[in-house]
mmCIF file of C-alpha atoms in Angstrom:
data_model
loop_
_atom_site.group_PDB
_atom_site.id
_atom_site.type_symbol
_atom_site.label_atom_id
_atom_site.label_comp_id
_atom_site.label_asym_id
_atom_site.label_seq_id
_atom_site.Cartn_x
_atom_site.Cartn_y
_atom_site.Cartn_z
ATOM 1 C CA MET A 1 83.414 -163.871 78.605
ATOM 2 C CA ASN A 2 80.610 -163.607 81.133
ATOM 3 C CA GLN A 3 81.508 -166.282 83.698
ATOM 4 C CA THR A 4 78.145 -166.001 85.459
ATOM 5 C CA ALA A 5 76.266 -166.687 82.205
ATOM 6 C CA ILE A 6 78.558 -169.608 81.402
ATOM 7 C CA GLY A 7 77.927 -171.080 84.838
ATOM 8 C CA ALA A 8 74.175 -170.647 84.413
ATOM 9 C CA ARG A 9 74.223 -172.434 81.033
ATOM 10 C CA ILE A 10 76.274 -175.288 82.498
ATOM 11 C CA LYS A 11 73.827 -175.654 85.380
ATOM 12 C CA GLN A 12 70.822 -175.434 83.029
ATOM 13 C CA ARG A 13 72.137 -178.168 80.741
ATOM 14 C CA ARG A 14 73.228 -180.345 83.671
ATOM 15 C CA LYS A 15 69.712 -180.186 85.101
ATOM 16 C CA GLU A 16 68.176 -180.919 81.671
ATOM 17 C CA LEU A 17 70.265 -184.096 81.609
ATOM 18 C CA LYS A 18 69.280 -184.874 85.217
ATOM 19 C CA LEU A 19 72.923 -184.998 86.281
ATOM 20 C CA THR A 20 74.234 -184.111 89.706
ATOM 21 C CA GLN A 21 77.286 -181.910 90.013
ATOM 22 C CA GLU A 22 79.243 -184.990 91.026
ATOM 23 C CA GLN A 23 78.119 -186.940 87.955
ATOM 24 C CA LEU A 24 79.055 -184.059 85.659
ATOM 25 C CA ALA A 25 82.389 -183.772 87.432
ATOM 26 C CA ASP A 26 83.067 -187.464 86.767
ATOM 27 C CA LEU A 27 82.173 -187.080 83.088
ATOM 28 C CA ALA A 28 84.405 -184.014 82.715
ATOM 29 C CA ASN A 29 87.259 -185.361 84.874
ATOM 30 C CA LEU A 30 86.834 -182.577 87.418
ATOM 31 C CA THR A 31 85.819 -182.416 91.062
ATOM 32 C CA GLN A 32 82.327 -181.664 92.329
ATOM 33 C CA ALA A 33 83.744 -178.575 94.046
ATOM 34 C CA ALA A 34 85.107 -177.324 90.715
ATOM 35 C CA ILE A 35 81.702 -177.759 89.037
ATOM 36 C CA ALA A 36 79.988 -175.933 91.913
ATOM 37 C CA LYS A 37 82.461 -173.051 91.636
ATOM 38 C CA ILE A 38 82.060 -172.830 87.852
ATOM 39 C CA GLU A 39 78.256 -172.864 88.122
ATOM 40 C CA ARG A 40 78.485 -169.949 90.584
ATOM 41 C CA GLY A 41 80.433 -167.946 88.002
ATOM 42 C CA GLY A 42 83.987 -168.961 88.714
ATOM 43 C CA ALA A 43 86.457 -168.927 85.843
ATOM 44 C CA THR A 44 87.289 -172.192 84.143
ATOM 45 C CA ARG A 45 89.791 -173.452 81.632
ATOM 46 C CA HIS A 46 87.820 -176.682 81.260
ATOM 47 C CA ILE A 47 85.090 -175.401 78.919
ATOM 48 C CA THR A 48 85.871 -177.991 76.241
ATOM 49 C CA ASP A 49 85.723 -180.897 78.706
ATOM 50 C CA ILE A 50 82.476 -179.645 80.224
ATOM 51 C CA ALA A 51 80.894 -179.023 76.811
ATOM 52 C CA LYS A 52 81.814 -182.539 75.717
ATOM 53 C CA ALA A 53 80.395 -184.029 78.933
ATOM 54 C CA LEU A 54 77.153 -182.077 78.462
ATOM 55 C CA GLY A 55 76.899 -182.834 74.729
ATOM 56 C CA VAL A 56 76.823 -179.166 73.723
ATOM 57 C CA ASP A 57 78.910 -176.908 71.530
ATOM 58 C CA THR A 58 81.489 -174.743 73.295
ATOM 59 C CA ASN A 59 80.066 -171.657 71.535
ATOM 60 C CA TRP A 60 76.780 -172.239 73.300
ATOM 61 C CA LEU A 61 78.458 -172.538 76.692
ATOM 62 C CA VAL A 62 80.602 -169.453 76.209
ATOM 63 C CA TYR A 63 78.349 -167.155 74.169
ATOM 64 C CA GLY A 64 74.883 -168.712 74.310
ATOM 65 C CA GLU A 65 74.943 -169.241 70.540
ATOM 66 C CA GLU A 66 74.388 -172.449 68.654
ATOM 67 C CA ALA A 67 77.032 -173.465 66.144
ATOM 68 C CA GLU A 68 75.841 -173.652 62.558
ATOM 69 C CA ASN A 69 74.742 -177.082 61.366
ATOM 70 C CA THR A 70 74.842 -178.678 64.813
ATOM 71 C CA PRO A 71 71.833 -180.143 66.567
ATOM 72 C CA THR A 72 70.571 -178.191 69.557
ATOM 73 C CA SER A 73 71.588 -180.878 72.026
ATOM 74 C CA GLY A 74 75.007 -181.522 70.531
ATOM 75 C CA TYR A 75 76.511 -184.083 68.202
ATOM 76 C CA TRP A 76 74.580 -187.329 67.914
ATOM 77 C CA PRO A 77 76.119 -189.827 65.455
ATOM 78 C CA PHE A 78 73.380 -192.458 65.527
ATOM 79 C CA LYS A 79 70.674 -192.900 62.895
ATOM 80 C CA ILE A 80 68.305 -195.275 64.710
ATOM 81 C CA ALA A 81 68.780 -194.462 68.400
ATOM 82 C CA ARG A 82 67.314 -191.040 69.184
ATOM 83 C CA LEU A 83 69.022 -188.418 71.326
ATOM 84 C CA HIS A 84 65.741 -187.589 73.062
ATOM 85 C CA ASP A 85 65.353 -191.203 74.198
ATOM 86 C CA PHE A 86 68.931 -191.288 75.463
ATOM 87 C CA GLU A 87 68.486 -188.026 77.373
ATOM 88 C CA SER A 88 65.317 -189.350 79.026
ATOM 89 C CA LEU A 89 67.318 -192.122 80.734
ATOM 90 C CA SER A 90 68.690 -191.761 84.231
ATOM 91 C CA ALA A 91 72.285 -190.630 84.590
ATOM 92 C CA ALA A 92 73.243 -194.117 85.757
ATOM 93 C CA LYS A 93 71.702 -195.759 82.663
ATOM 94 C CA ARG A 94 73.358 -193.215 80.343
ATOM 95 C CA HIS A 95 76.699 -193.926 81.988
ATOM 96 C CA GLU A 96 76.144 -197.688 81.672
ATOM 97 C CA LEU A 97 75.390 -197.318 77.954
ATOM 98 C CA ASP A 98 78.433 -195.086 77.513
ATOM 99 C CA VAL A 99 80.681 -197.724 79.092
ATOM 100 C CA ARG A 100 79.146 -200.512 77.001
ATOM 101 C CA LEU A 101 79.507 -198.494 73.800
ATOM 102 C CA ALA A 102 83.142 -197.685 74.595
ATOM 103 C CA ASP A 103 83.826 -201.400 75.161
ATOM 104 C CA PHE A 104 82.030 -202.315 71.923
ATOM 105 C CA ILE A 105 84.009 -199.748 69.911
ATOM 106 C CA ALA A 106 87.292 -200.867 71.479
ATOM 107 C CA GLY A 107 86.453 -204.464 70.546
ATOM 108 C CA ALA A 108 85.591 -203.464 66.984
ATOM 109 C CA ILE A 109 88.882 -201.588 66.633
ATOM 110 C CA GLU A 110 90.833 -204.556 67.990
ATOM 111 C CA THR A 111 89.019 -206.944 65.624
ATOM 112 C CA LYS A 112 89.836 -204.656 62.689
ATOM 113 C CA ARG A 113 93.549 -204.649 63.643
ATOM 114 C CA THR A 114 93.760 -208.438 63.828
ATOM 115 C CA ALA A 115 91.753 -209.068 60.659
#
């Protein structure tokens, strides 16, 4: 594993999403210092968490290869809302939508249990 290349891909994707290191750290449950170290080529055992936060496949982060049958920007389960539109939002708006969606899903699950 080339740690420098992994760090460069993490930084590249973070910048594409217009996220700060601190925002990525929050999404991946890490510290800003940890993200900075990883982006400089430091080893990490948090590849899965970072990949999930960035919406990319772990194979791309580690090897620079896309997984078969996965969209370039990662998994996107929605048919009407477009990933490109979501990615064009500010980090704060994306986070707000993420929180709202999580609340909506939690409410739907609770409704299903009581029905």
